[in-house]
Coordinates of C-alpha atoms in Angstrom, one line a residue:
M13 CA 46.7 177.2 118.3
F14 CA 45.4 174.3 116.8
L15 CA 41.9 173.4 118.2
T16 CA 41.3 170.0 118.9
G17 CA 38.6 167.5 120.4
V18 CA 39.2 165.7 123.9
T19 CA 39.3 162.0 124.2
V20 CA 39.7 159.2 127.1
V21 CA 41.7 156.3 125.7
T22 CA 41.0 153.2 127.6
V23 CA 42.1 149.6 128.4
L24 CA 42.1 146.5 130.3
D25 CA 45.6 145.6 132.1
E26 CA 46.7 142.3 132.4
E27 CA 44.5 141.3 135.4
G28 CA 41.3 142.5 133.5
N29 CA 41.1 145.8 135.5
P30 CA 40.0 149.2 133.2
R31 CA 42.7 151.9 132.8
G32 CA 42.3 155.0 131.3
I33 CA 44.0 158.3 130.0
T34 CA 43.1 161.6 128.6
A35 CA 44.5 162.4 125.1
N36 CA 43.9 165.1 122.6
S37 CA 46.3 163.5 120.0
F38 CA 43.8 161.5 118.0
T39 CA 43.1 161.2 114.2
S40 CA 41.8 159.0 111.7
V41 CA 44.5 157.4 109.3
S42 CA 42.6 155.0 107.1
L43 CA 39.3 154.1 105.7
D44 CA 40.0 150.9 104.2
P45 CA 40.6 149.2 106.6
P46 CA 39.0 151.6 109.2
L47 CA 42.1 152.7 110.9
V48 CA 42.5 155.7 113.7
L49 CA 45.5 156.7 115.6
V50 CA 46.0 158.0 119.2
C51 CA 49.6 159.2 121.1
I52 CA 50.5 157.7 124.3
G53 CA 53.2 159.6 126.5
N54 CA 55.6 157.2 127.6
R55 CA 55.5 159.0 131.2
S56 CA 52.0 157.8 131.5
F57 CA 51.3 155.5 134.4
S58 CA 49.3 153.3 131.9
F59 CA 51.9 153.5 129.1
P60 CA 53.2 149.6 129.7
I61 CA 49.7 148.2 129.4
F62 CA 48.8 150.4 126.1
C63 CA 52.7 148.9 124.8
S64 CA 51.0 145.1 125.3
A65 CA 47.1 145.2 125.3
P66 CA 45.5 143.7 122.2
S67 CA 42.5 146.1 122.1
F68 CA 41.8 149.8 123.2
A69 CA 38.8 152.3 123.0
V70 CA 38.6 155.9 122.3
N71 CA 35.9 157.7 123.9
L72 CA 35.2 161.4 122.5
L73 CA 34.1 163.8 125.2
H74 CA 31.1 165.9 125.0
E75 CA 31.1 169.9 126.5
G76 CA 29.7 168.9 130.0
Q77 CA 32.6 166.7 130.5
A78 CA 35.8 168.4 131.3
D79 CA 35.5 167.4 134.8
V80 CA 36.2 163.8 133.2
S81 CA 38.7 165.1 131.3
G82 CA 40.6 166.1 134.2
L83 CA 39.8 163.1 136.3
F84 CA 41.6 160.6 133.3
A85 CA 44.3 163.3 133.0
S86 CA 45.2 162.5 136.8
R87 CA 46.8 159.4 138.5
S88 CA 43.9 159.4 140.8
P89 CA 42.9 155.3 141.3
E90 CA 39.1 156.6 141.5
K91 CA 38.8 157.0 137.8
F92 CA 36.6 154.6 137.3
R93 CA 34.5 154.2 140.2
S94 CA 32.3 157.5 139.3
T95 CA 32.5 156.8 135.4
G96 CA 30.1 154.1 134.0
F97 CA 31.6 151.5 131.4
G98 CA 31.1 148.2 129.6
P99 CA 32.7 146.3 126.9
K100 CA 31.1 146.6 123.1
Y101 CA 32.8 144.5 120.9
T102 CA 36.6 143.8 121.6
G103 CA 36.5 143.7 125.6
A104 CA 38.0 147.3 126.1
P105 CA 36.2 149.2 128.6
V106 CA 34.0 151.9 126.5
L107 CA 32.6 155.1 128.9
T108 CA 28.6 155.0 129.2
D109 CA 28.5 158.8 128.8
C110 CA 30.6 160.3 125.9
L111 CA 30.0 161.7 122.7
A112 CA 30.8 159.0 120.7
W113 CA 33.5 155.8 121.0
F114 CA 35.7 153.8 118.7
D115 CA 36.3 150.3 119.7
C116 CA 39.3 149.0 118.1
T117 CA 42.2 146.2 118.3
V118 CA 45.8 146.9 117.8
H119 CA 46.8 147.1 114.1
D120 CA 50.3 148.3 115.1
R121 CA 52.5 150.3 117.3
V122 CA 55.3 152.8 116.5
F123 CA 57.9 154.2 118.9
A124 CA 58.4 157.9 118.0
G125 CA 60.3 160.1 120.1
D126 CA 58.8 160.2 124.0
H127 CA 55.6 158.7 122.2
L128 CA 54.0 155.4 121.6
I129 CA 51.8 156.0 118.2
L130 CA 48.9 153.6 118.5
I131 CA 47.2 152.4 115.5
G132 CA 43.6 150.8 115.8
R133 CA 41.8 148.9 113.3
V134 CA 38.1 150.2 114.2
Q135 CA 35.8 147.1 115.2
G136 CA 32.6 149.3 116.3
F137 CA 31.7 152.5 117.1
G138 CA 28.7 154.6 117.7
P139 CA 27.2 157.4 119.8
S140 CA 26.5 157.7 123.3
E141 CA 22.5 158.8 124.2
P142 CA 21.9 161.3 125.0
A143 CA 25.2 162.9 125.0
S144 CA 25.6 162.5 120.9
R145 CA 23.4 165.3 120.4
T146 CA 25.4 167.6 122.6
A147 CA 28.7 169.7 121.4
P148 CA 32.2 168.0 121.6
L149 CA 34.8 169.0 124.2
G150 CA 37.2 171.1 123.0
F151 CA 41.0 172.1 123.7
C152 CA 42.7 174.8 122.2
R153 CA 45.7 177.5 124.0
G154 CA 46.0 175.3 127.1
R155 CA 42.5 175.9 128.0
Y156 CA 38.9 173.7 127.4
T157 CA 36.5 175.1 124.8
T158 CA 33.4 174.4 123.1
V159 CA 32.3 174.2 119.6
R160 CA 29.5 176.6 118.8
D161 CA 26.4 175.8 116.7
A162 CA 28.0 172.5 116.4
P163 CA 25.7 170.4 113.9
D164 CA 23.5 167.5 115.1
G165 CA 25.0 164.5 113.8
G166 CA 21.8 162.5 114.8
A167 CA 22.1 159.2 116.5
E168 CA 23.5 156.8 114.4
A169 CA 23.8 153.3 115.4
P170 CA 27.0 151.5 116.3
H171 CA 28.3 149.2 113.6
G172 CA 30.4 146.5 113.6
I173 CA 30.5 142.8 114.7
Q174 CA 31.2 141.2 118.0
V175 CA 32.9 137.7 117.5
G176 CA 32.9 135.2 120.8
Y177 CA 34.2 132.0 121.5
L178 CA 32.3 129.2 123.4
I179 CA 35.5 127.6 124.7
E180 CA 34.3 124.1 126.1
A181 CA 36.3 121.5 128.3
D182 CA 34.9 118.6 129.8
D183 CA 31.3 119.8 131.4
G184 CA 32.8 123.8 131.6
I185 CA 32.9 127.0 129.4
L186 CA 35.8 129.5 129.5
L187 CA 34.6 132.9 130.4
Q188 CA 36.3 136.2 130.7
S189 CA 35.8 139.1 133.1
D190 CA 34.7 142.1 131.6
G191 CA 36.3 144.3 134.0
A192 CA 32.9 145.5 135.4
G193 CA 32.1 142.5 138.0
G194 CA 30.5 140.5 134.7
W195 CA 31.4 137.9 132.6
R196 CA 31.5 137.5 128.7
L197 CA 32.6 134.9 126.4
P198 CA 36.3 135.5 125.3
G199 CA 36.4 137.5 122.0
G200 CA 38.0 137.1 118.7
R201 CA 40.3 139.3 116.5
S202 CA 38.7 138.2 113.3
R203 CA 35.5 137.1 111.8
K204 CA 36.7 134.2 110.4
A205 CA 37.6 131.0 113.0
E206 CA 40.8 131.4 114.5
W207 CA 43.1 129.2 116.2
T208 CA 44.5 131.0 119.0
L209 CA 42.6 132.7 121.7
P210 CA 43.8 136.5 122.1
L211 CA 45.0 137.3 125.7
A212 CA 45.0 141.0 127.4
D213 CA 49.0 140.9 127.9
G214 CA 49.3 140.3 124.0
G215 CA 49.5 136.3 124.5
T216 CA 47.3 133.7 123.0
L217 CA 45.8 130.3 123.9
P218 CA 46.0 128.0 121.0
L219 CA 42.9 126.4 120.0
R220 CA 42.2 123.0 118.0
P221 CA 41.9 124.0 114.6
D222 CA 39.8 121.1 113.7
D223 CA 37.3 121.7 116.6
S224 CA 36.5 125.5 115.7
F225 CA 32.7 125.5 114.3
L226 CA 30.2 128.2 113.5
Y227 CA 27.5 128.2 116.3
S228 CA 25.3 131.0 116.6
V229 CA 24.9 134.4 114.7
F230 CA 22.3 136.7 116.1
D231 CA 21.9 140.7 116.5
I232 CA 22.3 142.9 119.3
A233 CA 19.3 144.3 121.0
G234 CA 19.0 148.4 120.1
Q235 CA 22.3 148.5 117.9
D236 CA 22.8 148.1 114.5
A237 CA 25.5 145.3 114.9
G238 CA 25.7 141.3 115.6
C239 CA 27.5 138.7 116.9
L240 CA 29.5 135.7 115.6
V241 CA 30.0 132.6 118.3
Y242 CA 32.1 130.0 117.5
R243 CA 32.3 126.8 119.3
A244 CA 36.2 125.9 119.9
R245 CA 38.1 123.7 122.6
L246 CA 41.9 124.6 123.7
S247 CA 44.4 122.6 122.7
A248 CA 45.9 119.7 124.6
D249 CA 49.2 121.9 125.6
A250 CA 46.6 125.2 126.6
A251 CA 44.4 122.7 128.3
T252 CA 47.0 121.6 131.2
T253 CA 48.3 125.0 131.6
T254 CA 47.1 127.8 134.3
L255 CA 44.7 130.1 132.9
P256 CA 45.7 133.9 132.8
P257 CA 43.8 136.3 135.1
G258 CA 40.6 137.2 134.2
F259 CA 39.8 133.7 132.8
R260 CA 37.5 131.1 134.5
F261 CA 36.0 127.9 133.3
F262 CA 32.4 127.4 134.9
A263 CA 30.6 124.5 135.1
L264 CA 27.2 124.2 133.2
D265 CA 25.3 124.1 136.2
A266 CA 27.1 127.1 137.6
L267 CA 27.0 129.5 134.9
P268 CA 26.7 133.2 136.2
F269 CA 23.8 134.3 134.1
E270 CA 23.2 137.3 136.5
A271 CA 26.2 138.7 135.8
M272 CA 26.2 138.3 132.1
P273 CA 25.0 141.9 130.6
M274 CA 23.9 140.6 127.2
R275 CA 20.4 138.9 127.2
E276 CA 21.5 136.9 123.9
T277 CA 24.5 135.6 125.0
R278 CA 22.4 134.3 128.2
A279 CA 19.9 132.7 125.8
M280 CA 22.5 131.1 123.7
L281 CA 24.3 129.6 126.8
R282 CA 21.0 128.1 127.8
R283 CA 20.5 126.6 124.3
Y284 CA 24.2 125.2 124.5
I285 CA 23.3 123.5 127.9
R286 CA 20.4 121.9 126.3
E287 CA 22.4 120.6 123.2
R288 CA 24.9 119.7 125.1
Q289 CA 22.8 117.4 127.6
A290 CA 21.6 115.7 124.3
D291 CA 25.0 115.7 122.6
R292 CA 23.9 117.4 119.5
F293 CA 24.4 120.7 118.0
G294 CA 22.9 123.3 116.0
I295 CA 23.8 126.6 114.2
Y296 CA 21.5 129.6 114.9
I297 CA 20.7 132.3 112.5
D298 CA 18.8 135.5 114.0
S299 CA 15.7 136.5 111.9
S300 CA 12.9 139.1 112.5
D301 CA 10.8 136.2 113.4
G302 CA 12.9 134.7 116.0
G303 CA 15.7 133.1 114.0
R304 CA 16.4 129.8 112.3
L305 CA 18.0 126.8 114.3
A306 CA 19.7 123.7 111.7
M307 CA 20.9 120.9 113.4
V308 CA 24.4 119.7 112.3
D309 CA 24.5 115.8 112.1
G310 CA 28.4 114.3 112.0
S311 CA 31.6 115.5 112.8
T312 CA 33.0 118.4 110.2
S313 CA 35.9 117.6 107.8
S314 CA 38.1 120.1 106.1
W315 CA 36.7 121.7 102.4
P316 CA 39.6 120.2 100.4
G317 CA 38.8 117.1 101.3
A318 CA 35.2 116.9 101.2
F319 CA 35.6 118.6 97.7
A320 CA 37.8 115.7 96.4
E321 CA 35.7 113.3 97.8
N322 CA 32.4 114.3 96.0
G323 CA 34.2 115.3 93.2

């Protein structure tokens, strides 16, 4: 008798393939930090993936998507063949047509009874146009329902920031499959430069901490969101190991620009190619008049060392 909304919770498996299930056990947890939770039943075919994936997305369905709810409640292998989706911030698949979405990294996992309580830290959220102006899909007493006179929340732009890593190796760049036939920069979990690169299976690839440095800050066209990109290199141990599924090094003259959905990423990588050829790099900061580029001369040093040297 408790009226709930209906969501599709999506995730990438260890091979970078999109997976998703229908869930109505979704709720907010905290505003500071921004946390939400969803409960995943242990009988779900995708349960093991949610137990290990570093990120997931919650897609709120609108009143015209009862069929989508039924599809993702099944074990059909056709779920994503007829459903549009793409990455936003963490790389988790976000449905193109839904009421709204939350893109989350995993904050905690709690096993309770026959369910996994998956707590996510929201990295970005927003509506999907034009569905954001329709009523939400509801569920009550074992059947779908709609909310009459649902207020129009307007079309607020998504919030948050995407963190990417431009991983260098010899004359190549490490890219990650987005699960939809495209390629993107591997993503991080924090806005600060990290020493490890998170993987879909919950593992990490170690980075060289003395070789990570800010490279680019830019807005995403059409969104109230932006990107931070760091240059980095894999540690010596990681560089000699086999890359996990979904990751691949591309030579500079063979980057798959046509398979990169974000125009800003394509422009940034073309700048990187020019700077790599000159062996002189800069930091790009976006602005309303086209941005600013400051060249960086010399090698980096730790702040404590520089502070002591300069008194």
